[in-house]
Tab-separated table of C-alpha atoms in Angstrom:
chain	number	residue	atom	x	y	z
A	1	MET	CA	14.364	-9.137	1.862
A	2	ASP	CA	18.105	-9.468	2.112
A	3	PRO	CA	18.780	-12.379	4.482
A	4	LYS	CA	21.404	-10.206	6.167
A	5	GLY	CA	18.914	-7.379	6.719
A	6	ILE	CA	18.407	-5.662	10.047
A	7	LEU	CA	15.365	-7.656	11.177
A	8	LYS	CA	14.502	-11.304	11.142
A	9	ALA	CA	11.141	-10.345	9.749
A	10	PHE	CA	10.258	-13.858	8.647
A	11	PRO	CA	10.851	-16.152	11.683
A	12	LYS	CA	10.959	-19.872	11.111
A	13	ARG	CA	7.585	-21.498	11.108
A	14	LYS	CA	6.157	-24.970	10.786
A	15	LYS	CA	5.390	-26.362	7.358
A	16	ILE	CA	1.807	-25.841	6.261
A	17	HIS	CA	-0.129	-29.001	5.485
A	18	THR	CA	-3.600	-29.676	4.232
A	19	ASN	CA	-4.317	-31.622	7.415
A	20	PRO	CA	-2.304	-32.383	10.568
A	21	SER	CA	-1.611	-36.010	9.632
A	22	SER	CA	-0.534	-35.275	6.064
A	23	THR	CA	3.089	-34.930	4.980
A	24	THR	CA	2.171	-33.176	1.745
A	25	LEU	CA	2.393	-29.395	1.584
A	26	ALA	CA	-0.770	-27.455	0.868
A	27	LYS	CA	-1.079	-26.530	-2.794
A	28	ILE	CA	-2.357	-23.414	-4.468
A	29	PRO	CA	-5.315	-24.503	-6.600
A	30	LYS	CA	-5.186	-23.975	-10.316
A	31	ARG	CA	-7.115	-21.046	-11.657
A	32	GLU	CA	-9.593	-23.215	-13.546
A	33	ASP	CA	-10.318	-25.201	-10.382
A	34	ARG	CA	-11.108	-22.289	-8.144
A	35	GLU	CA	-11.449	-18.513	-8.611
A	36	ALA	CA	-10.750	-16.085	-5.831
A	37	ALA	CA	-13.101	-13.136	-5.995
A	38	GLY	CA	-11.143	-9.982	-6.673
A	39	GLY	CA	-7.802	-11.810	-6.654
A	40	THR	CA	-5.118	-11.750	-9.321
A	41	TRP	CA	-3.203	-14.914	-10.131
A	42	ILE	CA	0.511	-14.991	-10.784
A	43	LYS	CA	2.535	-17.050	-13.189
A	44	HIS	CA	6.085	-17.540	-12.065
A	45	SER	CA	9.015	-19.280	-13.657
A	46	SER	CA	12.240	-18.349	-11.903
A	47	ALA	CA	13.711	-20.132	-8.908
A	48	ARG	CA	13.772	-16.809	-7.082
A	49	GLN	CA	10.057	-16.284	-7.627
A	50	THR	CA	9.294	-19.834	-6.508
A	51	LYS	CA	11.334	-19.355	-3.351
A	52	SER	CA	9.597	-16.043	-2.629
A	53	LEU	CA	6.164	-17.574	-3.102
A	54	LEU	CA	6.908	-20.498	-0.792
A	55	ARG	CA	8.293	-18.148	1.841
A	56	LEU	CA	5.231	-15.959	1.644
A	57	LEU	CA	2.963	-18.978	1.994
A	58	GLU	CA	4.597	-19.550	5.364
A	59	LEU	CA	4.249	-15.884	6.228
A	60	VAL	CA	0.532	-15.571	5.647
A	61	ARG	CA	-0.344	-19.123	6.755
A	62	LEU	CA	-2.691	-19.929	3.902
A	63	SER	CA	-5.581	-22.170	4.777
A	64	PRO	CA	-6.338	-25.151	2.505
A	65	GLY	CA	-7.489	-24.015	-0.925
A	66	GLN	CA	-6.895	-20.326	-0.231
A	67	PRO	CA	-5.398	-18.501	-3.273
A	68	CYS	CA	-2.198	-16.470	-3.077
A	69	LEU	CA	-3.056	-12.806	-3.618
A	70	LEU	CA	-0.819	-10.036	-4.856
A	71	PRO	CA	-0.471	-7.862	-1.719
A	72	ASP	CA	1.600	-10.629	-0.132
A	73	LEU	CA	4.317	-10.411	-2.798
A	74	PRO	CA	7.248	-8.072	-3.393
A	75	PRO	CA	6.522	-5.399	-6.058
A	76	ASP	CA	8.900	-6.900	-8.629
A	77	LEU	CA	6.689	-9.983	-8.602
A	78	TYR	CA	3.423	-8.175	-9.241
A	79	LEU	CA	4.472	-5.968	-12.111
A	80	LEU	CA	2.459	-7.360	-14.971
A	81	PRO	CA	3.049	-7.125	-18.757
A	82	GLY	CA	2.560	-3.611	-20.036
A	83	GLY	CA	3.845	-2.100	-16.805
A	84	GLN	CA	0.417	-2.261	-15.125
A	85	MET	CA	0.285	-2.906	-11.405
A	86	ARG	CA	-2.774	-4.534	-9.882
A	87	LEU	CA	-3.285	-5.022	-6.195
A	88	GLN	CA	-5.835	-6.846	-4.119
A	89	ALA	CA	-7.283	-4.466	-1.572
A	90	SER	CA	-6.294	-5.434	1.937
A	91	LYS	CA	-6.329	-3.970	5.398
A	92	PRO	CA	-2.962	-2.999	6.883
A	93	SER	CA	-1.936	-5.064	9.847
A	94	SER	CA	-1.931	-3.425	13.254
A	95	ASP	CA	1.195	-1.498	14.115
A	96	GLY	CA	3.733	-3.282	16.246
A	97	GLU	CA	1.983	-6.651	16.100
A	98	ALA	CA	4.536	-9.405	16.575
A	99	SER	CA	4.324	-12.817	14.933
A	100	ASP	CA	3.694	-15.741	17.275
A	101	GLY	CA	4.862	-13.628	20.213
A	102	GLU	CA	8.466	-13.740	19.032
A	103	GLU	CA	10.781	-10.838	19.843
A	104	THR	CA	12.399	-8.946	16.986
A	105	GLN	CA	16.079	-9.916	17.004
A	106	VAL	CA	18.772	-7.480	15.874
A	107	SER	CA	22.443	-8.427	15.643
A	108	ALA	CA	25.398	-6.079	16.095
A	109	ALA	CA	26.392	-6.645	12.466
A	110	ASP	CA	22.870	-5.770	11.321
A	111	LEU	CA	22.907	-2.540	13.316
A	112	GLU	CA	26.310	-1.567	11.949
A	113	ALA	CA	25.113	-2.144	8.384
A	114	LEU	CA	21.968	-0.104	8.951
A	115	ILE	CA	23.831	2.798	10.559
A	116	SER	CA	26.616	2.953	7.981
A	117	GLY	CA	24.484	2.053	4.981
A	118	ARG	CA	27.218	-0.336	3.815
A	119	TYR	CA	26.304	-3.983	3.347
A	120	PRO	CA	28.566	-6.931	2.490
A	121	THR	CA	28.825	-7.506	-1.249
A	122	PRO	CA	27.724	-10.908	-2.604
A	123	PHE	CA	31.236	-11.734	-3.775
A	124	GLU	CA	34.547	-10.771	-2.279
A	125	GLY	CA	36.094	-7.861	-4.161
A	126	ASP	CA	32.786	-6.935	-5.777
A	127	GLY	CA	32.912	-3.255	-4.872
A	128	GLU	CA	31.730	-1.690	-8.117
A	129	PRO	CA	28.281	-0.034	-8.059
A	130	SER	CA	25.750	-1.920	-10.142
A	131	PRO	CA	24.474	-0.139	-13.258
A	132	ALA	CA	21.005	1.365	-13.435
A	133	PRO	CA	18.336	-1.088	-14.623
A	134	GLU	CA	17.063	-0.687	-18.158
A	135	GLY	CA	14.416	2.019	-18.288
A	136	LEU	CA	15.696	3.758	-15.136
A	137	ASP	CA	18.969	5.097	-16.520
A	138	LYS	CA	17.566	8.645	-16.652
A	139	TRP	CA	16.703	8.695	-12.948
A	140	VAL	CA	19.273	10.286	-10.629
A	141	CYS	CA	18.365	7.862	-7.829
A	142	ALA	CA	19.271	4.942	-10.106
A	143	GLN	CA	22.790	6.237	-10.752
A	144	PRO	CA	25.808	6.070	-8.407
A	145	SER	CA	27.057	9.615	-7.825
A	146	SER	CA	30.654	8.364	-8.156
A	147	GLN	CA	29.941	7.945	-11.848
A	148	LYS	CA	28.879	11.537	-12.421
A	149	ALA	CA	29.677	12.644	-15.936
A	150	ILE	CA	32.699	14.903	-16.383
A	151	ASN	CA	31.600	18.473	-17.052
A	152	HIS	CA	32.823	19.194	-20.585
A	153	ASN	CA	31.241	22.660	-20.558
A	154	PRO	CA	32.468	24.478	-17.422
A	155	HIS	CA	33.059	27.700	-19.382
A	156	ILE	CA	29.304	27.794	-20.030
A	157	THR	CA	27.888	26.422	-16.780
A	158	GLU	CA	29.926	28.789	-14.578
A	159	LYS	CA	28.263	31.824	-16.178
A	160	LEU	CA	24.801	30.302	-16.135
A	161	GLU	CA	25.209	29.468	-12.435
A	162	VAL	CA	25.729	33.159	-11.658
A	163	LEU	CA	22.414	33.974	-13.329
A	164	ALA	CA	20.666	31.058	-11.616
A	165	LYS	CA	21.811	32.334	-8.218
A	166	ALA	CA	20.716	35.873	-9.084
A	167	TYR	CA	17.207	34.743	-9.987
A	168	SER	CA	17.036	32.581	-6.874
A	169	VAL	CA	17.860	35.359	-4.385
A	170	GLN	CA	15.432	37.679	-6.192
A	171	GLY	CA	12.638	35.168	-5.645
A	172	ASP	CA	12.226	34.216	-9.316
A	173	LYS	CA	12.149	30.494	-8.571
A	174	TRP	CA	10.873	29.391	-11.995
A	175	ARG	CA	13.673	31.071	-13.919
A	176	ALA	CA	16.147	29.776	-11.349
A	177	LEU	CA	14.758	26.258	-11.862
A	178	GLY	CA	14.995	26.612	-15.649
A	179	TYR	CA	18.642	27.607	-15.411
A	180	ALA	CA	19.336	24.784	-12.955
A	181	LYS	CA	17.869	22.228	-15.397
A	182	ALA	CA	19.957	23.608	-18.251
A	183	ILE	CA	23.109	23.586	-16.116
A	184	ASN	CA	22.576	19.951	-15.104
A	185	ALA	CA	21.919	18.995	-18.730
A	186	LEU	CA	25.139	20.668	-19.871
A	187	LYS	CA	27.163	19.070	-17.085
A	188	SER	CA	25.883	15.649	-18.135
A	189	PHE	CA	26.482	16.151	-21.873
A	190	HIS	CA	29.149	13.827	-23.215
A	191	LYS	CA	31.203	16.466	-25.082
A	192	PRO	CA	31.789	20.226	-25.362
A	193	VAL	CA	28.858	22.002	-27.007
A	194	THR	CA	29.920	23.706	-30.249
A	195	SER	CA	26.769	24.993	-31.955
A	196	TYR	CA	23.212	26.226	-31.515
A	197	GLN	CA	21.778	23.050	-33.043
A	198	GLU	CA	23.757	20.893	-30.659
A	199	ALA	CA	22.708	22.935	-27.620
A	200	PHE	CA	19.048	23.037	-28.653
A	201	GLY	CA	19.064	19.273	-29.145
A	202	ILE	CA	19.982	18.594	-25.496
A	203	PRO	CA	16.904	17.664	-23.395
A	204	GLY	CA	16.227	20.429	-20.871
A	205	ILE	CA	17.581	23.254	-23.042
A	206	GLY	CA	15.119	25.439	-24.932
A	207	LYS	CA	15.528	27.962	-27.727
A	208	ARG	CA	16.379	30.990	-25.563
A	209	MET	CA	18.813	29.040	-23.415
A	210	ALA	CA	20.519	27.718	-26.553
A	211	GLU	CA	20.906	31.316	-27.762
A	212	LYS	CA	22.626	32.276	-24.502
A	213	ILE	CA	24.953	29.289	-24.839
A	214	VAL	CA	25.935	30.357	-28.364
A	215	GLU	CA	26.580	33.901	-27.119
A	216	ILE	CA	29.015	32.506	-24.541
A	217	LEU	CA	30.656	30.297	-27.176
A	218	GLU	CA	31.152	33.182	-29.597
A	219	SER	CA	32.113	35.991	-27.204
A	220	GLY	CA	33.214	34.238	-24.025
A	221	HIS	CA	30.751	36.439	-22.184
A	222	LEU	CA	27.037	36.783	-21.478
A	223	ARG	CA	25.677	40.318	-21.706
A	224	LYS	CA	22.879	39.523	-19.277
A	225	LEU	CA	25.508	39.280	-16.542
A	226	ASP	CA	26.241	42.997	-17.027
A	227	HIS	CA	22.678	43.840	-16.064
A	228	ILE	CA	22.387	41.870	-12.851
A	229	SER	CA	20.806	44.170	-10.326
A	230	GLU	CA	23.086	45.683	-7.727
A	231	SER	CA	20.636	44.261	-5.207
A	232	VAL	CA	21.732	40.674	-5.892
A	233	PRO	CA	24.888	40.555	-3.714
A	234	VAL	CA	23.027	42.327	-0.897
A	235	LEU	CA	20.069	39.951	-1.154
A	236	GLU	CA	22.452	36.999	-1.082
A	237	LEU	CA	24.138	38.442	2.012
A	238	PHE	CA	20.807	38.816	3.800
A	239	SER	CA	19.354	35.463	2.735
A	240	ASN	CA	22.337	33.707	4.338
A	241	ILE	CA	21.024	34.763	7.756
A	242	TRP	CA	19.398	31.677	9.312
A	243	GLY	CA	15.645	32.262	9.484
A	244	ALA	CA	15.595	34.914	6.748
A	245	GLY	CA	14.231	33.769	3.407
A	246	THR	CA	14.097	35.491	0.040
A	247	LYS	CA	11.048	37.609	0.886
A	248	THR	CA	12.549	38.835	4.154
A	249	ALA	CA	15.810	39.720	2.392
A	250	GLN	CA	13.884	41.699	-0.237
A	251	MET	CA	11.891	43.496	2.456
A	252	TRP	CA	15.079	44.554	4.229
A	253	TYR	CA	16.562	45.764	0.957
A	254	HIS	CA	13.469	47.869	0.192
A	255	GLN	CA	13.686	49.304	3.708
A	256	GLY	CA	17.091	50.689	2.757
A	257	PHE	CA	19.351	48.196	4.545
A	258	ARG	CA	22.582	47.378	2.727
A	259	SER	CA	24.816	45.595	5.261
A	260	LEU	CA	24.709	43.173	8.158
A	261	GLU	CA	25.436	46.113	10.432
A	262	ASP	CA	22.265	47.805	9.164
A	263	ILE	CA	20.306	44.652	9.966
A	264	ARG	CA	21.898	44.352	13.387
A	265	ASN	CA	21.161	47.968	14.363
A	266	GLN	CA	17.887	48.776	12.608
A	267	ALA	CA	15.940	45.701	11.506
A	268	CYS	CA	13.184	44.079	13.541
A	269	LEU	CA	14.379	40.495	13.962
A	270	THR	CA	12.729	37.291	15.094
A	271	THR	CA	14.466	35.228	17.765
A	272	GLN	CA	15.743	32.817	15.121
A	273	GLN	CA	17.043	35.608	12.878
A	274	ALA	CA	18.857	37.224	15.814
A	275	ILE	CA	20.597	33.906	16.535
A	276	GLY	CA	21.401	33.465	12.842
A	277	LEU	CA	22.912	36.941	12.675
A	278	LYS	CA	24.904	36.389	15.888
A	279	HIS	CA	26.509	33.249	14.441
A	280	TYR	CA	26.506	34.372	10.787
A	281	ASP	CA	30.153	33.586	10.017
A	282	ASP	CA	30.186	30.343	12.008
A	283	PHE	CA	27.132	28.982	10.182
A	284	LEU	CA	28.646	29.733	6.760
A	285	ASP	CA	31.930	28.044	7.656
A	286	ARG	CA	31.808	24.330	6.844
A	287	MET	CA	33.110	22.157	9.664
A	288	PRO	CA	35.742	19.464	9.068
A	289	ARG	CA	34.557	15.879	9.238
A	290	GLU	CA	36.481	15.294	12.465
A	291	GLU	CA	34.551	18.056	14.234
A	292	ALA	CA	31.248	16.642	12.988
A	293	ALA	CA	32.229	13.264	14.456
A	294	GLU	CA	32.903	14.912	17.847
A	295	ILE	CA	29.436	16.468	17.797
A	296	GLU	CA	27.799	13.110	17.051
A	297	GLN	CA	29.824	11.446	19.815
A	298	THR	CA	28.745	14.114	22.316
A	299	VAL	CA	25.074	13.556	21.504
A	300	ARG	CA	25.478	9.767	21.532
A	301	LYS	CA	27.250	9.761	24.901
A	302	ALA	CA	24.506	11.879	26.478
A	303	ALA	CA	21.767	9.716	24.930
A	304	GLN	CA	23.284	6.411	26.012
A	305	ALA	CA	23.733	7.759	29.524
A	306	LEU	CA	19.927	7.880	29.593
A	307	ASN	CA	19.504	4.482	27.907
A	308	PRO	CA	22.486	2.396	26.727
A	309	GLY	CA	20.375	0.761	24.021
A	310	LEU	CA	19.663	3.966	22.107
A	311	LEU	CA	21.072	4.170	18.583
A	312	CYS	CA	22.610	7.421	17.404
A	313	VAL	CA	23.254	7.978	13.677
A	314	ALA	CA	24.913	11.007	12.066
A	315	CYS	CA	23.227	11.746	8.746
A	316	GLY	CA	23.505	14.423	6.053
A	317	SER	CA	26.759	15.048	4.222
A	318	TYR	CA	28.646	13.311	7.057
A	319	ARG	CA	26.948	9.978	6.313
A	320	ARG	CA	27.564	10.547	2.606
A	321	GLY	CA	31.282	10.623	3.394
A	322	LYS	CA	31.969	14.297	2.638
A	323	ALA	CA	35.169	15.882	3.965
A	324	THR	CA	33.252	18.907	5.318
A	325	CYS	CA	29.720	19.451	6.628
A	326	GLY	CA	27.496	22.519	6.736
A	327	ASP	CA	25.564	21.263	9.766
A	328	MET	CA	24.821	18.059	11.652
A	329	ASP	CA	21.688	15.902	11.612
A	330	VAL	CA	21.622	13.218	14.315
A	331	LEU	CA	18.921	10.528	14.401
A	332	LEU	CA	18.009	8.705	17.608
A	333	THR	CA	15.951	5.535	17.991
A	334	HIS	CA	15.788	2.248	19.903
A	335	PRO	CA	15.512	-1.249	18.362
A	336	ASP	CA	12.750	-2.301	20.757
A	337	GLY	CA	10.402	0.279	19.214
A	338	ARG	CA	9.427	1.722	22.619
A	339	SER	CA	12.376	3.012	24.611
A	340	HIS	CA	12.919	6.079	22.397
A	341	GLN	CA	9.749	7.550	23.880
A	342	GLY	CA	10.353	10.135	26.594
A	343	VAL	CA	14.037	10.541	25.687
A	344	PHE	CA	13.722	13.744	23.643
A	345	SER	CA	13.287	16.378	26.379
A	346	ARG	CA	15.600	14.586	28.829
A	347	LEU	CA	18.382	14.493	26.243
A	348	LEU	CA	18.034	18.201	25.441
A	349	ASP	CA	18.094	19.064	29.158
A	350	SER	CA	21.278	17.031	29.600
A	351	LEU	CA	23.026	18.696	26.651
A	352	ARG	CA	22.003	22.157	27.874
A	353	GLN	CA	23.346	21.429	31.357
A	354	GLN	CA	26.691	20.505	29.784
A	355	GLY	CA	26.770	23.855	27.974
A	356	PHE	CA	26.874	21.990	24.669
A	357	LEU	CA	23.603	23.486	23.358
A	358	THR	CA	23.957	27.269	23.278
A	359	ASP	CA	20.869	28.455	21.359
A	360	ASP	CA	17.480	26.964	20.489
A	361	LEU	CA	16.097	27.719	17.029
A	362	VAL	CA	13.121	25.333	17.168
A	363	SER	CA	13.069	23.629	20.542
A	364	HIS	CA	10.376	21.050	19.776
A	365	GLU	CA	8.781	20.209	16.437
A	366	GLU	CA	6.290	17.348	16.149
A	367	ASN	CA	6.199	15.475	12.833
A	368	GLY	CA	3.898	12.507	13.175
A	369	GLN	CA	5.654	10.177	15.621
A	370	GLN	CA	8.973	11.946	15.048
A	371	GLN	CA	10.299	14.718	17.289
A	372	LYS	CA	12.795	17.260	16.012
A	373	TYR	CA	15.065	19.841	17.631
A	374	LEU	CA	16.844	22.581	15.664
A	375	GLY	CA	19.540	24.460	17.506
A	376	VAL	CA	23.138	25.535	17.946
A	377	CYS	CA	25.949	23.658	19.656
A	378	GLN	CA	29.565	24.359	20.571
A	379	LEU	CA	32.234	21.851	21.522
A	380	PRO	CA	34.347	22.686	24.583
A	381	GLY	CA	37.719	24.351	24.113
A	382	PRO	CA	39.137	27.681	22.948
A	383	GLY	CA	38.388	28.876	19.428
A	384	ARG	CA	35.535	26.454	18.848
A	385	ARG	CA	32.851	27.669	16.439
A	386	HIS	CA	29.101	27.498	16.937
A	387	ARG	CA	27.550	24.838	14.716
A	388	ARG	CA	24.040	24.077	13.508
A	389	LEU	CA	22.656	20.862	15.003
A	390	ASP	CA	19.387	19.021	14.406
A	391	ILE	CA	18.374	16.114	16.656
A	392	ILE	CA	15.551	13.878	15.438
A	393	VAL	CA	14.009	11.094	17.543
A	394	VAL	CA	12.189	8.520	15.412
A	395	PRO	CA	10.377	5.234	16.080
A	396	TYR	CA	12.421	2.240	14.967
A	397	SER	CA	9.750	1.253	12.439
A	398	GLU	CA	10.459	4.518	10.574
A	399	LEU	CA	14.247	4.438	10.866
A	400	ALA	CA	15.066	3.264	7.331
A	401	CYS	CA	12.951	5.918	5.601
A	402	ALA	CA	14.169	8.573	8.044
A	403	LEU	CA	17.790	7.597	7.325
A	404	LEU	CA	17.156	7.945	3.592
A	405	TYR	CA	15.514	11.337	4.016
A	406	PHE	CA	18.046	12.913	6.366
A	407	THR	CA	21.067	11.451	4.551
A	408	GLY	CA	20.149	13.085	1.233
A	409	SER	CA	21.251	14.563	-0.987
A	410	ALA	CA	18.154	16.702	-1.595
A	411	HIS	CA	18.401	16.089	-5.355
A	412	PHE	CA	18.683	12.321	-4.800
A	413	ASN	CA	15.674	12.375	-2.452
A	414	ARG	CA	13.521	14.311	-4.917
A	415	SER	CA	14.359	11.753	-7.590
A	416	MET	CA	13.381	8.825	-5.332
A	417	ARG	CA	10.078	10.433	-4.374
A	418	ALA	CA	9.278	11.194	-8.011
A	419	LEU	CA	10.067	7.617	-9.039
A	420	ALA	CA	7.881	6.270	-6.230
A	421	LYS	CA	5.003	8.385	-7.514
A	422	THR	CA	5.282	6.905	-11.014
A	423	LYS	CA	4.991	3.440	-9.460
A	424	GLY	CA	1.813	4.285	-7.570
A	425	MET	CA	3.679	4.644	-4.280
A	426	SER	CA	4.489	7.453	-1.856
A	427	LEU	CA	7.849	7.930	-0.108
A	428	SER	CA	8.454	10.193	2.894
A	429	GLU	CA	10.694	10.352	5.947
A	430	HIS	CA	8.110	8.127	7.659
A	431	ALA	CA	7.361	5.291	5.266
A	432	LEU	CA	7.070	3.922	1.763
A	433	SER	CA	3.403	3.337	1.010
A	434	THR	CA	1.359	2.047	-1.854
A	435	ALA	CA	-1.061	4.587	-3.268
A	436	VAL	CA	-4.826	4.300	-3.499
A	437	VAL	CA	-5.923	1.138	-5.312
A	438	ARG	CA	-8.506	1.614	-8.044
A	439	SER	CA	-10.577	-0.801	-10.113
A	440	ALA	CA	-10.514	-0.995	-13.902
A	441	GLN	CA	-13.456	1.422	-13.862
A	442	GLY	CA	-11.481	3.907	-11.754
A	443	LEU	CA	-13.492	3.269	-8.590
A	444	LYS	CA	-11.631	3.388	-5.279
A	445	VAL	CA	-11.346	-0.111	-3.826
A	446	GLY	CA	-8.560	0.342	-1.263
A	447	SER	CA	-6.669	3.086	0.518
A	448	GLY	CA	-3.273	1.434	0.222
A	449	GLN	CA	-0.876	0.328	2.938
A	450	VAL	CA	2.569	0.908	4.379
A	451	LEU	CA	5.186	-1.419	2.912
A	452	PRO	CA	7.624	-3.170	5.278
A	453	THR	CA	10.987	-1.374	5.053
A	454	PRO	CA	13.186	-2.400	8.001
A	455	THR	CA	16.298	-1.316	6.045
A	456	GLU	CA	17.141	1.225	3.358
A	457	LYS	CA	17.811	-1.681	1.004
A	458	ASP	CA	14.143	-2.624	1.242
A	459	VAL	CA	13.085	0.826	0.030
A	460	PHE	CA	15.372	0.531	-2.993
A	461	ARG	CA	14.120	-3.002	-3.644
A	462	PHE	CA	10.456	-2.010	-3.588
A	463	LEU	CA	11.209	0.790	-6.071
A	464	GLY	CA	13.088	-1.590	-8.371
A	465	LEU	CA	16.388	0.233	-7.821
A	466	PRO	CA	19.886	-1.133	-7.224
A	467	TYR	CA	20.975	-0.262	-3.699
A	468	ARG	CA	23.144	2.848	-3.400
A	469	GLU	CA	25.323	3.303	-0.335
A	470	PRO	CA	25.217	6.796	1.230
A	471	ALA	CA	28.427	7.863	-0.540
A	472	GLU	CA	26.734	7.038	-3.869
A	473	ARG	CA	23.823	9.429	-3.209
A	474	ASP	CA	25.827	12.655	-3.333
A	475	TRP	CA	24.096	14.341	-6.260
């Protein structure tokens, strides 16, 4: 764990000795002297590994002669030759159990780093993102988004994007996904594509897609665009109504509706769809960053009026540093792990009384220990637009993973979850967990456990990734 991390997770403890009168530290017995049933021994050579092992000895308070087992070590220390990971089955510790009765201590600097996602660099002036580790250079989550490749093929990707959108609004998700993969591959290619062979040789582009690329190269046009159904622009219009998905848009089209006015006057709408239609233009208009900051400040002020210790973090594109935002996601928690409870409904009542919340889309959604509100807000003053606002109250133990999830981007998050899966782990907005542990014979020997992730940096570390600040996740 980064020594400047948010929690002092490893409080100072007394040295461990073989007996109270001895001044010699307890030693881990050699393998030939003593075997631990079911345990896996570790050979270490680096100073960093030695330091980690000694620290972990203090953490678990080994008794004399007890072997050091793999679950007590960071993942980068139990990756064995050949890429195989072996774990000793162990029971997860009880939630919220403190060590030696000590209180978790959180400094103002730690909180600021956790909220912003920006941590001090090891050396002054070292502001360049670190490169992706060898073997991970193909993973989006391993790359800083500031180093996105220049699109050398915009004349091709622009036309393919029209088709991808058409398939998407028509509900043909697999074709839409195929086009999206080809578009991303072309945008990442290091030079303009000039031939069929070159296009077909790019990973993610098949024979038929290569043929379409050549057609664009030779004619500057794609005939398939001439045959896009006249329903596509109408379906896109309808699917932009909050609460109306692709199937609903298609149903309205088949019912003969062709405009928003038709929907307003003739369609049978849910409560959410009626709100989405009422604020259609406002929801499509991206808000400037300054307005998003005002919304976060309004929520934070109301929350801290209930409890001054509550933390309020604006996520989404705002946390990624974008100049405009489509909506606002605000996370609430409390460092003591308890005081966030009971705040959710009181906060919503306060914001409604102020006239800040104007419409409720989903007034209360339970997601494990997290509570989520989806609604509409409006800042005071003439000419202010209605904006989409989500408020999520999370336990402090889940804050880091929740920050990752709600900060995005969606593409970055999908990449992180996929990478976690390849490492035998599972990543969600709640936690990073090890997967089921199996023996060499494939028998289940353990159900896995939640890994300690007090900060976002810990999640990256467990996955073997260089840390990416929020602005570097904008894929």
